[in-house]
Short mmCIF file of C-alpha atoms in Angstrom, two decimals:
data_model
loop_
_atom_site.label_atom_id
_atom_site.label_comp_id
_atom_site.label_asym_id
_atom_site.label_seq_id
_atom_site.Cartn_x
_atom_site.Cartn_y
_atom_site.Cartn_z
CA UNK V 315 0.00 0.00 0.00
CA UNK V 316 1.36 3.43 -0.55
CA UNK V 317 1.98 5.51 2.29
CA UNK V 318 -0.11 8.86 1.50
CA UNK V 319 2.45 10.98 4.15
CA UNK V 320 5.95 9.12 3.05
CA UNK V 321 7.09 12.99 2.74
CA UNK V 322 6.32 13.75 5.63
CA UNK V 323 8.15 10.98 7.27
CA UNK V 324 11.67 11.51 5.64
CA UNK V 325 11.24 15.44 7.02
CA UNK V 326 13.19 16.09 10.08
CA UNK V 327 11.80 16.00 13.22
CA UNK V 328 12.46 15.92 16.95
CA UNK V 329 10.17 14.00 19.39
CA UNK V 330 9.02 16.37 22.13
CA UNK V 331 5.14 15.87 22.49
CA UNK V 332 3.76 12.90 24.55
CA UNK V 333 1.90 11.39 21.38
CA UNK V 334 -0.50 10.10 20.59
CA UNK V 335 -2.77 12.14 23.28
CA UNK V 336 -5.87 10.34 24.58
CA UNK V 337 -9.24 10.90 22.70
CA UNK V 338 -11.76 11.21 25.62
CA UNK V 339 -16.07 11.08 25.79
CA UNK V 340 -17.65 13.88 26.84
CA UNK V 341 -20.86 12.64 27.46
CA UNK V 342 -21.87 15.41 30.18
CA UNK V 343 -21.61 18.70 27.95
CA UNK V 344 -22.36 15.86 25.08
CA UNK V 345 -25.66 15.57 26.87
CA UNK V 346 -26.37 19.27 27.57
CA UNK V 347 -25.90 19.83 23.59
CA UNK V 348 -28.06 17.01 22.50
CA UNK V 349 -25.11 15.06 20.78
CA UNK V 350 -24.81 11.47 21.43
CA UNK V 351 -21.07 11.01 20.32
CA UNK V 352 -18.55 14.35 21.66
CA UNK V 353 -15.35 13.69 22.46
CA UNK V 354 -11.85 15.58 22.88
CA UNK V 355 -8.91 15.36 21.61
CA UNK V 356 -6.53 16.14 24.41
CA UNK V 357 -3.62 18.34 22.76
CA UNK V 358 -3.16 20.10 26.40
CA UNK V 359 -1.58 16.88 27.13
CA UNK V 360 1.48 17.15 24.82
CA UNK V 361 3.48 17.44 28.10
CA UNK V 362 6.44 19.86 27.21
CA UNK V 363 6.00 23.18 28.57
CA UNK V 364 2.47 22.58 30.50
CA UNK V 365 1.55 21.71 27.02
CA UNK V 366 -0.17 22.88 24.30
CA UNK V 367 -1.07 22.37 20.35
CA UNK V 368 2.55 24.00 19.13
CA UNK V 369 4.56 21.29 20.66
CA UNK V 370 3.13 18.92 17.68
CA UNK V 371 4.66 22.06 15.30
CA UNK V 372 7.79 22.32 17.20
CA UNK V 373 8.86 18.74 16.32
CA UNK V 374 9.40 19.46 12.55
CA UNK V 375 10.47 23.08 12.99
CA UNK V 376 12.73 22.52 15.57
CA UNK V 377 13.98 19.50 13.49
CA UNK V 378 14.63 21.60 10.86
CA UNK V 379 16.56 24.11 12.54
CA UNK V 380 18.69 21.22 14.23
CA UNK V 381 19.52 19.70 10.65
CA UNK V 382 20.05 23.04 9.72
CA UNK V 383 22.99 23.59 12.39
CA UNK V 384 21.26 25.76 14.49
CA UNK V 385 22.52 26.78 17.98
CA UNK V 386 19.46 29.92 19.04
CA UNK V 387 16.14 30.03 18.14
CA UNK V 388 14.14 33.34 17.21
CA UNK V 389 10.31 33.26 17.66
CA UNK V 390 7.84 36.23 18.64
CA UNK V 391 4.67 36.24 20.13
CA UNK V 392 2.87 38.48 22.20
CA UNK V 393 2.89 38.56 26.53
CA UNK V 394 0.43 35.57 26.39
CA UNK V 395 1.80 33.50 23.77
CA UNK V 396 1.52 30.06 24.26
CA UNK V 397 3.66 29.81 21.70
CA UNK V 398 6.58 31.67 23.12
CA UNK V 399 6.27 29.17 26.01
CA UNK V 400 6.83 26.06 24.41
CA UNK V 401 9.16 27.45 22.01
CA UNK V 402 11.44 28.21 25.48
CA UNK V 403 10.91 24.80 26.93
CA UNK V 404 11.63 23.11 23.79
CA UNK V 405 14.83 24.92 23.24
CA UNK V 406 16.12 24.44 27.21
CA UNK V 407 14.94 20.32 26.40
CA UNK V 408 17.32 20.25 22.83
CA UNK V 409 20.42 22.75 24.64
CA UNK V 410 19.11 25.63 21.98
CA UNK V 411 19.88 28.91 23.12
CA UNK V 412 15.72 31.16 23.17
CA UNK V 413 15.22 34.54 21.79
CA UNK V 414 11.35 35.74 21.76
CA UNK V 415 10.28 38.67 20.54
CA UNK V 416 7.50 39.77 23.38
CA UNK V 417 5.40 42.06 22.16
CA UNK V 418 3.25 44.19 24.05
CA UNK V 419 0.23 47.09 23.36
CA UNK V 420 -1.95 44.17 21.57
CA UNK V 421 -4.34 44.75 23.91
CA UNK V 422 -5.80 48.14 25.43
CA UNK V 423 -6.61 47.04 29.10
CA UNK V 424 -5.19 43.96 30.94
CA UNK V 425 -6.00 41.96 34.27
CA UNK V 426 -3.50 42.51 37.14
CA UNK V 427 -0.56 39.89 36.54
CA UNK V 428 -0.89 39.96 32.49
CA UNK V 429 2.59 41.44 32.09
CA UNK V 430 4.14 39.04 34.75
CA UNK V 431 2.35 35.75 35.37
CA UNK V 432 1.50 32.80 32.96
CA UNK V 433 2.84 32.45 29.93
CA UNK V 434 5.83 35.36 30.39
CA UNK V 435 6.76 34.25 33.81
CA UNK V 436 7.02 30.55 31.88
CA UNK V 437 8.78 32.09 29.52
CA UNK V 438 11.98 33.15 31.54
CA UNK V 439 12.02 30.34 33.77
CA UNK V 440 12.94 28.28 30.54
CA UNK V 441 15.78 30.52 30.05
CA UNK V 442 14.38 32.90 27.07
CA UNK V 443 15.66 36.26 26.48
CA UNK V 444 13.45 38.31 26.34
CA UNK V 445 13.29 41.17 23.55
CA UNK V 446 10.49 43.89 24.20
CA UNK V 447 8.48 44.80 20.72
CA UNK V 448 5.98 47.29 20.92
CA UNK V 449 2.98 46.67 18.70
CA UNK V 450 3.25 49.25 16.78
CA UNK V 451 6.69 47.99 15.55
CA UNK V 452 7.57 46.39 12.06
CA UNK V 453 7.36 43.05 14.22
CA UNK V 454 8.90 40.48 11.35
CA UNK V 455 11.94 43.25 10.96
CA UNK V 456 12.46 43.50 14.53
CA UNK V 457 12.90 39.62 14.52
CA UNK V 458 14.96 39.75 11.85
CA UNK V 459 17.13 42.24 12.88
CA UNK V 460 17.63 40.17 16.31
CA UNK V 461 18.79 37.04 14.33
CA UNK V 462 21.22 39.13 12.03
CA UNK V 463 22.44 40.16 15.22
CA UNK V 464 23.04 36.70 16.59
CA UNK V 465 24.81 36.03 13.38
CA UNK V 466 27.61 38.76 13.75
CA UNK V 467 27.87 37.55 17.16
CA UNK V 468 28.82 34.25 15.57
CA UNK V 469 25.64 32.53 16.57
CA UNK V 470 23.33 30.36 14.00
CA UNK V 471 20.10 31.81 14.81
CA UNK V 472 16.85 29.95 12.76
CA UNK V 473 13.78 32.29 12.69
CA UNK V 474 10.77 29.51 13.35
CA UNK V 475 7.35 31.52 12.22
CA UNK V 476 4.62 32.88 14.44
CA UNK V 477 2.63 29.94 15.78
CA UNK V 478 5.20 27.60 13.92
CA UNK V 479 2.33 28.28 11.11
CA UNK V 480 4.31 27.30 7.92
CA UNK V 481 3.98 24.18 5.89
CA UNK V 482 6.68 22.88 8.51
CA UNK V 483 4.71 23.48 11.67
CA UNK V 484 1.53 21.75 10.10
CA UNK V 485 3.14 18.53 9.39
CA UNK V 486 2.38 18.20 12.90
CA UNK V 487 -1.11 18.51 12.33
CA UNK V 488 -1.21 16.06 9.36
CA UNK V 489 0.28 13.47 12.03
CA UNK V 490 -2.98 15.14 14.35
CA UNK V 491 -4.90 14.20 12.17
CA UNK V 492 -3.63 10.59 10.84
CA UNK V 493 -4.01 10.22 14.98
CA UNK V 494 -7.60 11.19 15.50
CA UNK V 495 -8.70 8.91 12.40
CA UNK V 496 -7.01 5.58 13.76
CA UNK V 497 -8.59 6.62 17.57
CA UNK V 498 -11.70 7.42 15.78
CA UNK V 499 -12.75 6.24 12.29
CA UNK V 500 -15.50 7.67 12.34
CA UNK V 501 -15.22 10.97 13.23
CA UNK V 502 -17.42 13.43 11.18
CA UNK V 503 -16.37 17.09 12.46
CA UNK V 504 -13.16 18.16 13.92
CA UNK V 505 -13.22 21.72 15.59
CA UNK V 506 -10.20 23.52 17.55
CA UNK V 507 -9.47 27.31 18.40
CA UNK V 508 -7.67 28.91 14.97
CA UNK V 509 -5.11 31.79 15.21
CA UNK V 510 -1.86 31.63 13.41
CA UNK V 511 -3.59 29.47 10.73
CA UNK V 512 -0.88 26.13 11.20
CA UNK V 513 -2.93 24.03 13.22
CA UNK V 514 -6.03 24.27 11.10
CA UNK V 515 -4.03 24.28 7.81
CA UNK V 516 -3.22 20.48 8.83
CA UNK V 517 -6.87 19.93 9.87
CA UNK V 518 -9.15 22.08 8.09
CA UNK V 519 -11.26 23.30 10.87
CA UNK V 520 -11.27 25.78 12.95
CA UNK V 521 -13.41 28.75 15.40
CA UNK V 522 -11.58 32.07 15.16
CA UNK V 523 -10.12 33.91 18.01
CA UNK V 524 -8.82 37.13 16.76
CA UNK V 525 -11.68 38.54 15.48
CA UNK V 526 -10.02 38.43 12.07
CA UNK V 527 -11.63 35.64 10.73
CA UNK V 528 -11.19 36.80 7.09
CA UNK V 529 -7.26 37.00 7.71
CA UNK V 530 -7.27 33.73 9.38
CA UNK V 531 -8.88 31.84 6.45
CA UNK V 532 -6.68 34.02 4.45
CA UNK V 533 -2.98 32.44 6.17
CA UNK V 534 -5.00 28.49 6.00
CA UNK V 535 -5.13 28.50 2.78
CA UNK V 536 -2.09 29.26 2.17
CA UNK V 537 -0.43 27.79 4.56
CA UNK V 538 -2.27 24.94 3.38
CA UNK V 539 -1.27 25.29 -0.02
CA UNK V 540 2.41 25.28 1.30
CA UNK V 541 1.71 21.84 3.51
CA UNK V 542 -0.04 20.18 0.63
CA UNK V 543 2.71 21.26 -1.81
CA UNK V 544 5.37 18.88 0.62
CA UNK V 545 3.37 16.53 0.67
CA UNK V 546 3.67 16.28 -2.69
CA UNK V 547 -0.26 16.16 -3.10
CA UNK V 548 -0.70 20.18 -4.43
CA UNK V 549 -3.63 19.32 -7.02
CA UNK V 550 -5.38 17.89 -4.02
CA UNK V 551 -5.51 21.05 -2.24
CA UNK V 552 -8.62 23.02 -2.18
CA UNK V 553 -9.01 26.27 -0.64
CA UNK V 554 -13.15 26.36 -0.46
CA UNK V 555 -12.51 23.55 2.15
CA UNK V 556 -11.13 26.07 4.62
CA UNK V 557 -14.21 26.69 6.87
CA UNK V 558 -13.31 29.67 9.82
CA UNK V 559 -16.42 30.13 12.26
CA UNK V 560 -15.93 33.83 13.47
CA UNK V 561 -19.18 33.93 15.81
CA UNK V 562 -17.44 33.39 19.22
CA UNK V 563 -14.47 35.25 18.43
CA UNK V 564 -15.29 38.30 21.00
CA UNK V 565 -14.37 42.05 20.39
CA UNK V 566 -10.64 41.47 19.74
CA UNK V 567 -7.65 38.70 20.28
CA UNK V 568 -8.04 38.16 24.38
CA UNK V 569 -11.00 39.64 25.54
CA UNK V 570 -13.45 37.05 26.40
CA UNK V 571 -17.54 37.99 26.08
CA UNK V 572 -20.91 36.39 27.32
CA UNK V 573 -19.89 33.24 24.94
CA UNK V 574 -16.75 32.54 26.34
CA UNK V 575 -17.93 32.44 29.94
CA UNK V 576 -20.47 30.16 29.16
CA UNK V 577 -18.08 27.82 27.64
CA UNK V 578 -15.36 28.37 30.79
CA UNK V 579 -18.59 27.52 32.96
CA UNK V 580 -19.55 24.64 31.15
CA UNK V 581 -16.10 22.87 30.42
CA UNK V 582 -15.35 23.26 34.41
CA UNK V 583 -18.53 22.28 36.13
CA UNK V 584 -19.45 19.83 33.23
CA UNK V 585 -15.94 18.12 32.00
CA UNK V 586 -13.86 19.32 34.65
CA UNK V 587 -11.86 21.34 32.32
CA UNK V 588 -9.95 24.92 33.14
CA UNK V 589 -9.93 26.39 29.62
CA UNK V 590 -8.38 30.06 29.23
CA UNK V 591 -10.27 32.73 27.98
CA UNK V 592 -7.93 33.50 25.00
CA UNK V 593 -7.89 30.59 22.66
CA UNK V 594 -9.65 27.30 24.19
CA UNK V 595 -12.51 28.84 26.16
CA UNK V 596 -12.89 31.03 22.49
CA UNK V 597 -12.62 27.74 20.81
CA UNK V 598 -15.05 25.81 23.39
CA UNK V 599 -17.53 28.85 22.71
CA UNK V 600 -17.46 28.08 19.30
CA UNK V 601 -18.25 24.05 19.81
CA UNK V 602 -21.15 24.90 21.60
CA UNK V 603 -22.40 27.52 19.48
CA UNK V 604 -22.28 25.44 16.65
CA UNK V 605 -23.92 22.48 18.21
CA UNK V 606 -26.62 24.71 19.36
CA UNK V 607 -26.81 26.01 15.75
CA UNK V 608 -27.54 22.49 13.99
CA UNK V 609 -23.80 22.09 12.12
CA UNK V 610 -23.93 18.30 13.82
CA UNK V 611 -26.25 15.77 13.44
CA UNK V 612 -27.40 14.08 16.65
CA UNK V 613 -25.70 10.76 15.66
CA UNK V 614 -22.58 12.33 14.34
CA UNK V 615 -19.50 11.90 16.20
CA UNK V 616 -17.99 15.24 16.70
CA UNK V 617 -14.03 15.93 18.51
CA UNK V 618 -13.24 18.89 19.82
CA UNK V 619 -9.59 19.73 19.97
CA UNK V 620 -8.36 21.16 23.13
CA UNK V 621 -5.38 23.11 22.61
CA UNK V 622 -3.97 23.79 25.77
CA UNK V 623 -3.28 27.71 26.97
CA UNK V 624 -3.85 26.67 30.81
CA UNK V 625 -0.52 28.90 31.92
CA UNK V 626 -2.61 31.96 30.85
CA UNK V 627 -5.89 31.55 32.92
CA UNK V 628 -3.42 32.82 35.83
CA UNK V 629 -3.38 36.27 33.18
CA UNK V 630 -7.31 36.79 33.98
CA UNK V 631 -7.91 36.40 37.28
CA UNK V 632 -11.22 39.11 37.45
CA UNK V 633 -12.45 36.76 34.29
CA UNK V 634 -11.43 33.62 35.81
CA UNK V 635 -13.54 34.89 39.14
CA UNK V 636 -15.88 36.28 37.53
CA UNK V 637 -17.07 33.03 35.93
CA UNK V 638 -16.29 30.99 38.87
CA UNK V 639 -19.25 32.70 40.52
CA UNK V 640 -21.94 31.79 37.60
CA UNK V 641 -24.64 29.80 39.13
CA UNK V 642 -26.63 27.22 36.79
#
């Protein structure tokens, strides 16, 4: 038989995720939704770094840059990334020196903590240096001009992309993917928080957080087009597959709304789940919303990716309290 992903498996690639990560019912909120077959995919589980979708990523990016003779990584993100996080405990795990590009103004008002707990305070414990960025700055120059830097210093920097969202990074969505099929044959809907466009490149699904759905579709399909290109399956590509729900997004990248506290709410007292308000209680929001808006059948089995992000619920503490007190 021929092996649809034998390019991918000649790429290189370091194994940092705890794969595959278990597929689990959830009949309660399953129940509350009327669907008789919800389950989650449990990408919080990848174990590096607390976890989170972008170790899958990391593990052909990072494999790149090691076959590439790479001794520092560059990566941005902004205070919250999740991202940044993993990118510094990946690089103390392979002995790679960490260089993120934090930038800050993204958001107008923050919870007390936001510019020194979570993610950040993650960040520097795995041994990052930290560049400040402020919004407003050419980001991509900035990070380039902190790698050509590294290089007259004698260093061999390797620049891995925002989100690891190139064709790289969603190799390790492809492998997702191949994963949820053999747990689950017969899956019919696979929906996850989308962002930097990787992970849902190598799915093709995907709830918007940023509130910029149009640009998110915009970076799938291409990324996509990049992925399906090394896989050597281009003609197979299709961009009118690319499917970004933008309903549950909120008013801009990290502020939560009525939607997302329902969905905290619900995955805690219902699943026992403590999703962040930024990108899996967005994406959670979305699951339900679409549930409640008839995209499932009844009998349909439906898996919800969970993508990690639990380092920044200690950003929000007025949100996280806030929907601690709901009362059903």
């Amino acid at each position: 038989m021929v092996d649809p992903l034998a390019g991918l498996r000649v790429l290189p690639r370091r194994r940092l995720a705890h794969l595959p990560t278990p597929l689990e019912p959830m009949p309660r909120l399953g129940a509350r939704l009327g669907l008789a077959s919800l389950l989650v995919k449990r990408d919080d589980c990848t174990g590096l770094g607390l976890g989170g979708n972008k170790v899958r990523k990391l593990e052909f990016n990072l494999g790149a840059a090691q076959a590439a003779g790479a001794d520092c990584i560059v990566c941005g993100g902004v205070v919250q990334s999740n991202m940044a996080r993993q990118v510094a405990a990946a690089c103390a795990k392979l002995g790679l020196a960490c260089h993120l590009g934090i930038m800050s103004g993204r958001l107008s008002n923050t919870e007390p903590g936001y510019g020194s707990n979570g993610n950040i305070l993650l960040d520097r414990l795995y041994g990052a240096v930290v560049h400040d960025i402020a919004w407003s700055e050419d980001r991509n120059a900035r990070l380039r001009a902190i790698a050509d830097d590294l290089r007259r210093a004698g260093r061999a920097p390797y620049l891995v992309p925002y989100g690891a969202s190139d064709a790289l990074g969603a190799m390790g969505y492809v492998l997702a993917a191949e994963e949820i099929i053999a747990q689950c044959p017969e899956v019919a809907w696979i929906v996850h928080a989308s962002g930097s466009a990787g992970t849902q490149a190598g799915l093709l699904a995907g709830v918007d957080v940023d509130a910029q759905a149009a640009r998110v579709a915009t970076d799938v399909q291409r990324v996509g087009r990049e992925a399906a290109a090394l896989l050597g399956v281009a003609a197979r590509w299709d961009d009118a597959c690319v499917a970004v729900a933008d309903a549950w997004c909120g008013a801009a990248y990290g502020v939560p709304d009525a939607t997302t506290d329902e969905a905290i709410h619900l995955g805690a007292r219902l699943e026992g789940f403590a999703l962040d308000p930024v990108y899996a209680g967005k994406g959670m929001a979305g699951l339900i919303g679409m549930a409640r808006g008839g995209w499932f059948g009844r009998n349909e089995t439906v898996v919800w990716i969970h993508t990690g992000g639990t380092p920044g619920l200690f950003a929000y503490p007025e949100t996280m309290a806030r929907v601690g007190r709901i009362v059903d």
